[in-house]
């Protein structure tokens, strides 16, 4: 069947995992298919996708490597959070027309029993924010910094991917807590945005030849909190600057998601472990809804207020059309996005 560019009332376009990537995903790893719109059972509801979130964690789920969650099987619909509209509902608490955040995946229509689905307020001016600053990425940044990072006014915070949905949230919440915030991003435009629009004290381009020296100069008193979502060269530069009792929340390692084997060079595990010991570091990985799911309502209330008041700003990188989701995903993994990557699938009815 032809993969139409517009959403239909009777057909369900889907993007499936056609094969497992070896390194960077390519077009052949995705299959575009069309099937009939599913029919919900007596305890389910039918959801129509409006926006689809593209996030780095999806790359890990395309591989069959052991991780915190089961991998996708070849032939499965690509997974992902969505802002969706309820078409019909047999689930208590949800009605036709409601706008919700769900995990509908890379498709036009999905069926849900209501588990893990929450309604957005009808007056939200940008429903897509439910996939970014008011959704999983914003929640990840907020809880990782406040609960694991334990910010204290006057401390120095460093965060990579500073203009992405997690990093931008971390930096702005850090400023609210009185921290000196040093961001790291890829390119002058992103660094300028982090300082001039998001309020970071400094933002450094990790592509600069003297990045390590720039980071040391920007952190003359060392680093108290390093929010880890990138890894790679950024972490290598951060490690020798960490203060005693520094805290490192770990939510991702975007620089390594396409690697198929360990990088060349010396084994630095002993250096890492000795630094953890000598500096008494706190290093904690976390999966946001697994550890902090019950905190989400409080987060949504707090962050929603900050966004409304302009204390926290956000930027979206909008991809037009479900057929362009694979390209948008690859661009995001390569850092070619600017802000939270969201696919616009359809308008609400």
CSV table of C-alpha atoms in Angstrom, one decimal:
chain,number,residue,atom,x,y,z
A,1,UNK,CA,0.0,0.0,0.0
A,2,UNK,CA,1.0,3.6,-0.5
A,3,UNK,CA,2.1,5.4,2.6
A,4,UNK,CA,-0.2,8.4,2.4
A,5,UNK,CA,1.1,11.8,3.7
A,6,UNK,CA,-2.2,12.6,5.4
A,7,UNK,CA,-4.1,10.9,8.2
A,8,UNK,CA,-7.1,8.9,7.2
A,9,UNK,CA,-10.3,8.0,9.2
A,10,UNK,CA,-10.2,4.4,8.0
A,11,UNK,CA,-6.5,3.5,7.6
A,12,UNK,CA,-3.7,3.3,10.2
A,13,UNK,CA,-0.2,4.2,9.0
A,14,UNK,CA,2.5,2.6,11.0
A,15,UNK,CA,6.3,2.8,11.1
A,16,UNK,CA,7.8,-0.6,12.1
A,17,UNK,CA,11.3,-1.9,13.0
A,18,UNK,CA,12.3,-3.7,9.8
A,19,UNK,CA,15.8,-4.7,10.9
A,20,UNK,CA,18.2,-4.0,13.8
A,21,UNK,CA,20.7,-1.2,13.1
A,22,UNK,CA,24.4,-1.8,13.2
A,23,UNK,CA,25.6,1.6,14.3
A,24,UNK,CA,23.6,4.6,13.1
A,25,UNK,CA,20.0,3.7,12.0
A,26,UNK,CA,19.4,3.9,8.3
A,27,UNK,CA,16.2,3.9,6.1
A,28,UNK,CA,16.3,0.1,5.7
A,29,UNK,CA,15.8,-0.3,9.4
A,30,UNK,CA,12.3,1.1,9.1
A,31,UNK,CA,9.2,-0.2,7.3
A,32,UNK,CA,6.3,2.0,6.4
A,33,UNK,CA,3.0,0.1,6.4
A,34,UNK,CA,-0.7,0.7,6.3
A,35,UNK,CA,-3.4,-1.4,8.1
A,36,UNK,CA,-7.0,-0.9,9.3
A,37,UNK,CA,-7.8,1.3,12.2
A,38,UNK,CA,-8.0,-1.0,15.3
A,39,UNK,CA,-11.2,-1.6,17.2
A,40,UNK,CA,-11.1,-1.1,21.0
A,41,UNK,CA,-12.7,-3.7,23.3
A,42,UNK,CA,-15.2,-3.1,26.1
A,43,UNK,CA,-12.4,-1.9,28.4
A,44,UNK,CA,-10.3,0.1,26.0
A,45,UNK,CA,-10.3,3.4,24.1
A,46,UNK,CA,-9.2,4.3,20.6
A,47,UNK,CA,-6.6,7.1,20.4
A,48,UNK,CA,-5.7,9.2,17.3
A,49,UNK,CA,-2.1,10.5,17.3
A,50,UNK,CA,-1.6,14.3,17.0
A,51,UNK,CA,2.1,14.5,18.0
A,52,UNK,CA,4.8,11.9,18.3
A,53,UNK,CA,7.9,12.3,20.6
A,54,UNK,CA,11.3,11.2,19.3
A,55,UNK,CA,13.8,10.5,22.0
A,56,UNK,CA,17.3,9.0,22.2
A,57,UNK,CA,16.3,6.0,24.4
A,58,UNK,CA,14.5,4.6,21.4
A,59,UNK,CA,17.8,3.7,19.7
A,60,UNK,CA,18.6,1.3,22.6
A,61,UNK,CA,15.2,-0.4,22.2
A,62,UNK,CA,16.0,-1.1,18.5
A,63,UNK,CA,18.9,-3.3,19.6
A,64,UNK,CA,18.6,-6.7,21.3
A,65,UNK,CA,21.2,-5.8,24.0
A,66,UNK,CA,20.1,-6.5,27.6
A,67,UNK,CA,18.8,-3.3,29.1
A,68,UNK,CA,16.3,-2.0,31.6
A,69,UNK,CA,13.4,-2.7,29.2
A,70,UNK,CA,12.7,-5.5,26.7
A,71,UNK,CA,13.9,-4.6,23.1
A,72,UNK,CA,11.6,-4.2,20.2
A,73,UNK,CA,11.2,-7.3,18.1
A,74,UNK,CA,11.7,-7.0,14.3
A,75,UNK,CA,8.2,-6.2,12.9
A,76,UNK,CA,7.0,-4.3,15.9
A,77,UNK,CA,5.7,-0.8,15.6
A,78,UNK,CA,8.3,1.7,16.8
A,79,UNK,CA,7.5,2.8,20.3
A,80,UNK,CA,7.2,6.3,21.6
A,81,UNK,CA,5.1,8.8,23.6
A,82,UNK,CA,2.3,10.6,21.8
A,83,UNK,CA,-0.1,13.4,22.4
A,84,UNK,CA,-3.4,11.8,21.2
A,85,UNK,CA,-7.1,12.6,20.9
A,86,UNK,CA,-9.6,10.1,22.2
A,87,UNK,CA,-11.8,8.9,19.3
A,88,UNK,CA,-14.0,6.6,21.4
A,89,UNK,CA,-13.7,5.4,25.0
A,90,UNK,CA,-14.9,2.5,27.1
A,91,UNK,CA,-12.5,3.5,29.8
A,92,UNK,CA,-13.8,5.3,32.9
A,93,UNK,CA,-12.5,8.8,33.2
A,94,UNK,CA,-11.8,9.3,29.5
A,95,UNK,CA,-14.2,10.8,27.0
A,96,UNK,CA,-14.3,11.4,23.2
A,97,UNK,CA,-12.3,14.5,22.4
A,98,UNK,CA,-10.0,14.4,25.4
A,99,UNK,CA,-6.4,15.2,24.6
A,100,UNK,CA,-4.1,12.8,26.4
A,101,UNK,CA,-0.4,11.8,26.6
A,102,UNK,CA,0.0,8.1,25.9
A,103,UNK,CA,2.5,5.6,24.5
A,104,UNK,CA,0.8,5.1,21.1
A,105,UNK,CA,4.0,4.6,19.1
A,106,UNK,CA,4.8,5.6,15.5
A,107,UNK,CA,1.3,5.2,14.1
A,108,UNK,CA,-1.9,7.1,13.5
A,109,UNK,CA,-4.1,5.1,15.8
A,110,UNK,CA,-3.6,3.1,18.9
A,111,UNK,CA,-5.7,1.3,21.5
A,112,UNK,CA,-5.2,1.8,25.3
A,113,UNK,CA,-6.7,0.5,28.5
A,114,UNK,CA,-5.9,3.8,30.2
A,115,UNK,CA,-2.8,2.5,32.0
A,116,UNK,CA,-0.1,5.2,32.0
A,117,UNK,CA,-2.3,7.6,30.1
A,118,UNK,CA,-3.0,11.1,31.5
A,119,UNK,CA,-5.2,13.9,30.3
A,120,UNK,CA,-3.8,17.3,29.4
A,121,UNK,CA,-5.7,20.4,30.6
A,122,UNK,CA,-8.0,21.8,27.9
A,123,UNK,CA,-6.5,25.2,28.1
A,124,UNK,CA,-2.9,24.1,27.4
A,125,UNK,CA,-1.8,26.4,24.5
A,126,UNK,CA,0.8,23.9,23.2
A,127,UNK,CA,-0.3,20.3,23.7
A,128,UNK,CA,3.0,19.1,22.3
A,129,UNK,CA,4.7,20.4,25.5
A,130,UNK,CA,3.3,17.2,27.1
A,131,UNK,CA,6.0,15.4,25.2
A,132,UNK,CA,8.8,17.7,26.3
A,133,UNK,CA,9.0,20.2,29.1
A,134,UNK,CA,5.7,19.1,30.7
A,135,UNK,CA,6.3,15.4,29.9
A,136,UNK,CA,8.9,12.7,30.3
A,137,UNK,CA,12.0,14.7,29.3
A,138,UNK,CA,11.1,17.7,31.6
A,139,UNK,CA,10.2,15.3,34.4
A,140,UNK,CA,13.5,13.5,34.0
A,141,UNK,CA,15.5,16.7,34.1
A,142,UNK,CA,13.5,18.0,37.1
A,143,UNK,CA,13.7,14.9,39.3
A,144,UNK,CA,17.3,14.0,38.4
A,145,UNK,CA,18.5,17.4,39.4
A,146,UNK,CA,16.3,18.0,42.5
A,147,UNK,CA,16.4,14.5,44.0
A,148,UNK,CA,19.8,13.1,43.0
A,149,UNK,CA,21.7,16.4,42.3
A,150,UNK,CA,20.4,17.9,45.6
A,151,UNK,CA,21.3,21.5,44.4
A,152,UNK,CA,22.5,24.1,46.9
A,153,UNK,CA,22.7,27.8,46.1
A,154,UNK,CA,26.2,28.8,44.9
A,155,UNK,CA,27.2,25.4,43.6
A,156,UNK,CA,28.3,24.8,40.0
A,157,UNK,CA,26.2,22.6,37.7
A,158,UNK,CA,27.3,21.3,34.3
A,159,UNK,CA,24.8,19.8,31.9
A,160,UNK,CA,25.3,18.5,28.3
A,161,UNK,CA,22.9,18.7,25.4
A,162,UNK,CA,22.0,22.0,27.0
A,163,UNK,CA,19.3,23.0,24.5
A,164,UNK,CA,17.6,19.6,24.4
A,165,UNK,CA,14.4,19.0,26.4
A,166,UNK,CA,16.2,17.4,29.4
A,167,UNK,CA,19.3,19.7,29.5
A,168,UNK,CA,17.3,22.9,29.0
A,169,UNK,CA,15.1,21.9,31.9
A,170,UNK,CA,18.0,21.0,34.1
A,171,UNK,CA,19.8,24.3,33.5
A,172,UNK,CA,16.8,26.5,34.1
A,173,UNK,CA,15.7,24.6,37.2
A,174,UNK,CA,19.3,24.9,38.4
A,175,UNK,CA,19.1,28.7,38.0
A,176,UNK,CA,15.9,28.8,40.0
A,177,UNK,CA,17.8,27.0,42.8
A,178,UNK,CA,20.6,29.5,42.7
A,179,UNK,CA,23.3,27.5,40.9
A,180,UNK,CA,26.0,28.6,38.5
A,181,UNK,CA,25.0,26.8,35.3
A,182,UNK,CA,27.5,25.8,32.6
A,183,UNK,CA,25.8,24.2,29.6
A,184,UNK,CA,27.5,22.2,26.8
A,185,UNK,CA,26.0,22.1,23.3
A,186,UNK,CA,26.9,21.5,19.7
A,187,UNK,CA,27.4,24.7,17.8
A,188,UNK,CA,27.4,28.5,18.4
A,189,UNK,CA,23.7,29.0,17.8
A,190,UNK,CA,22.7,26.5,20.4
A,191,UNK,CA,25.2,28.0,22.9
A,192,UNK,CA,23.9,31.5,22.3
A,193,UNK,CA,20.3,30.4,22.8
A,194,UNK,CA,21.2,28.6,26.1
A,195,UNK,CA,22.8,31.8,27.5
A,196,UNK,CA,20.5,34.5,26.0
A,197,UNK,CA,17.1,32.7,26.1
A,198,UNK,CA,17.5,30.0,28.8
A,199,UNK,CA,19.6,32.1,31.2
A,200,UNK,CA,22.6,29.8,31.5
A,201,UNK,CA,25.7,31.5,32.9
A,202,UNK,CA,28.0,29.9,30.2
A,203,UNK,CA,27.5,27.5,27.4
A,204,UNK,CA,30.4,25.8,25.6
A,205,UNK,CA,30.6,24.1,22.2
A,206,UNK,CA,31.9,20.6,22.7
A,207,UNK,CA,33.2,20.6,19.2
A,208,UNK,CA,35.8,23.3,20.0
A,209,UNK,CA,39.4,22.1,19.8
A,210,UNK,CA,40.1,23.5,23.3
A,211,UNK,CA,36.8,22.5,24.8
A,212,UNK,CA,38.5,20.9,27.8
A,213,UNK,CA,40.4,24.1,28.6
A,214,UNK,CA,37.3,26.2,28.2
A,215,UNK,CA,35.4,24.0,30.6
A,216,UNK,CA,38.1,24.2,33.2
A,217,UNK,CA,38.2,28.0,32.9
A,218,UNK,CA,34.4,28.2,33.2
A,219,UNK,CA,34.5,26.1,36.4
A,220,UNK,CA,37.3,27.7,38.5
A,221,UNK,CA,35.7,26.3,41.7
A,222,UNK,CA,35.2,22.8,40.3
A,223,UNK,CA,31.9,21.0,39.5
A,224,UNK,CA,29.4,20.1,42.2
A,225,UNK,CA,26.7,18.5,40.0
A,226,UNK,CA,27.2,17.0,36.6
A,227,UNK,CA,23.9,16.0,35.0
A,228,UNK,CA,24.9,13.1,32.7
A,229,UNK,CA,22.9,12.6,29.5
A,230,UNK,CA,25.6,12.5,26.9
A,231,UNK,CA,28.9,10.8,28.0
A,232,UNK,CA,31.8,10.8,25.5
A,233,UNK,CA,34.1,13.8,25.4
A,234,UNK,CA,32.0,15.8,27.7
A,235,UNK,CA,32.3,13.4,30.6
A,236,UNK,CA,36.0,13.0,29.9
A,237,UNK,CA,36.4,16.7,30.4
A,238,UNK,CA,34.2,16.8,33.5
A,239,UNK,CA,35.8,14.0,35.4
A,240,UNK,CA,39.0,15.7,36.6
A,241,UNK,CA,37.0,18.8,37.7
A,242,UNK,CA,34.5,17.1,40.0
A,243,UNK,CA,34.6,18.3,43.6
A,244,UNK,CA,34.5,16.1,46.7
A,245,UNK,CA,30.9,14.9,47.2
A,246,UNK,CA,29.8,15.8,43.7
A,247,UNK,CA,26.6,14.3,42.5
A,248,UNK,CA,26.0,12.8,39.1
A,249,UNK,CA,22.5,11.9,38.0
A,250,UNK,CA,22.7,9.6,35.0
A,251,UNK,CA,19.7,9.5,32.6
A,252,UNK,CA,21.4,8.8,29.3
A,253,UNK,CA,24.5,8.4,27.2
A,254,UNK,CA,23.6,9.8,23.8
A,255,UNK,CA,27.2,9.9,22.5
A,256,UNK,CA,27.3,6.1,22.8
A,257,UNK,CA,24.0,4.9,21.5
A,258,UNK,CA,25.2,4.1,18.0
A,259,UNK,CA,28.4,2.3,19.2
A,260,UNK,CA,28.7,-1.4,18.4
A,261,UNK,CA,31.9,-2.0,20.4
A,262,UNK,CA,34.0,-0.4,23.0
A,263,UNK,CA,36.0,2.7,21.7
A,264,UNK,CA,39.7,2.4,21.1
A,265,UNK,CA,42.1,3.7,23.7
A,266,UNK,CA,43.2,2.9,27.2
A,267,UNK,CA,40.9,1.2,29.7
A,268,UNK,CA,39.9,4.1,32.0
A,269,UNK,CA,37.6,2.2,34.3
A,270,UNK,CA,40.2,2.2,37.1
A,271,UNK,CA,40.5,6.0,36.8
A,272,UNK,CA,36.7,6.4,37.0
A,273,UNK,CA,36.5,4.1,40.1
A,274,UNK,CA,39.4,5.7,41.9
A,275,UNK,CA,37.8,9.2,41.3
A,276,UNK,CA,34.5,7.9,42.7
A,277,UNK,CA,36.3,6.7,45.8
A,278,UNK,CA,38.7,9.7,46.3
A,279,UNK,CA,36.1,12.4,45.7
A,280,UNK,CA,33.3,10.4,47.4
A,281,UNK,CA,31.0,10.9,44.4
A,282,UNK,CA,27.4,10.0,44.2
A,283,UNK,CA,26.6,8.4,40.8
A,284,UNK,CA,23.1,7.2,40.3
A,285,UNK,CA,21.3,6.0,37.2
A,286,UNK,CA,17.5,6.2,37.1
A,287,UNK,CA,14.5,5.4,34.9
A,288,UNK,CA,12.1,8.3,35.5
A,289,UNK,CA,8.7,6.7,35.8
A,290,UNK,CA,10.1,3.6,37.5
A,291,UNK,CA,11.6,5.5,40.4
A,292,UNK,CA,9.6,8.7,40.5
A,293,UNK,CA,6.2,7.9,38.9
A,294,UNK,CA,4.2,9.0,42.0
A,295,UNK,CA,5.9,12.4,41.8
A,296,UNK,CA,4.5,13.3,38.4
A,297,UNK,CA,1.4,15.2,39.5
A,298,UNK,CA,3.5,17.5,41.8
A,299,UNK,CA,6.0,18.0,38.9
A,300,UNK,CA,3.3,18.9,36.5
A,301,UNK,CA,1.9,21.5,38.9
A,302,UNK,CA,5.3,23.0,39.6
A,303,UNK,CA,6.6,23.0,36.0
A,304,UNK,CA,3.3,24.1,34.5
A,305,UNK,CA,3.4,27.2,36.8
A,306,UNK,CA,7.0,28.0,35.8
A,307,UNK,CA,6.3,27.6,32.1
A,308,UNK,CA,3.2,29.8,32.4
A,309,UNK,CA,5.2,32.5,34.3
A,310,UNK,CA,8.0,32.3,31.8
A,311,UNK,CA,10.6,31.1,34.4
A,312,UNK,CA,11.2,28.0,32.2
A,313,UNK,CA,11.3,28.3,28.5
A,314,UNK,CA,11.2,25.6,25.8
A,315,UNK,CA,12.0,25.2,22.2
A,316,UNK,CA,10.7,22.5,19.8
A,317,UNK,CA,12.2,21.0,16.7
A,318,UNK,CA,9.0,20.1,14.7
A,319,UNK,CA,9.1,17.4,12.1
A,320,UNK,CA,6.2,17.5,9.7
A,321,UNK,CA,4.5,14.2,9.0
A,322,UNK,CA,4.7,10.6,10.2
A,323,UNK,CA,6.6,9.5,7.1
A,324,UNK,CA,9.4,11.8,8.1
A,325,UNK,CA,9.8,10.3,11.6
A,326,UNK,CA,12.7,8.0,10.7
A,327,UNK,CA,14.7,11.0,9.2
A,328,UNK,CA,13.9,13.1,12.2
A,329,UNK,CA,15.0,10.4,14.5
A,330,UNK,CA,18.4,10.0,12.8
A,331,UNK,CA,18.9,13.8,12.8
A,332,UNK,CA,18.2,13.9,16.5
A,333,UNK,CA,20.7,11.2,17.3
A,334,UNK,CA,23.3,13.1,15.2
A,335,UNK,CA,22.6,16.4,17.0
A,336,UNK,CA,21.0,18.1,14.0
A,337,UNK,CA,17.9,19.1,16.0
A,338,UNK,CA,17.5,22.3,17.9
A,339,UNK,CA,15.2,21.7,20.9
A,340,UNK,CA,12.8,18.9,21.6
A,341,UNK,CA,12.1,16.8,18.5
A,342,UNK,CA,8.4,16.3,17.9
A,343,UNK,CA,6.6,14.9,14.9
A,344,UNK,CA,3.4,16.6,14.0
A,345,UNK,CA,1.1,13.9,12.8
A,346,UNK,CA,-2.3,15.5,12.6
A,347,UNK,CA,-4.5,18.4,13.9
A,348,UNK,CA,-7.1,17.8,16.6
A,349,UNK,CA,-10.7,17.5,15.5
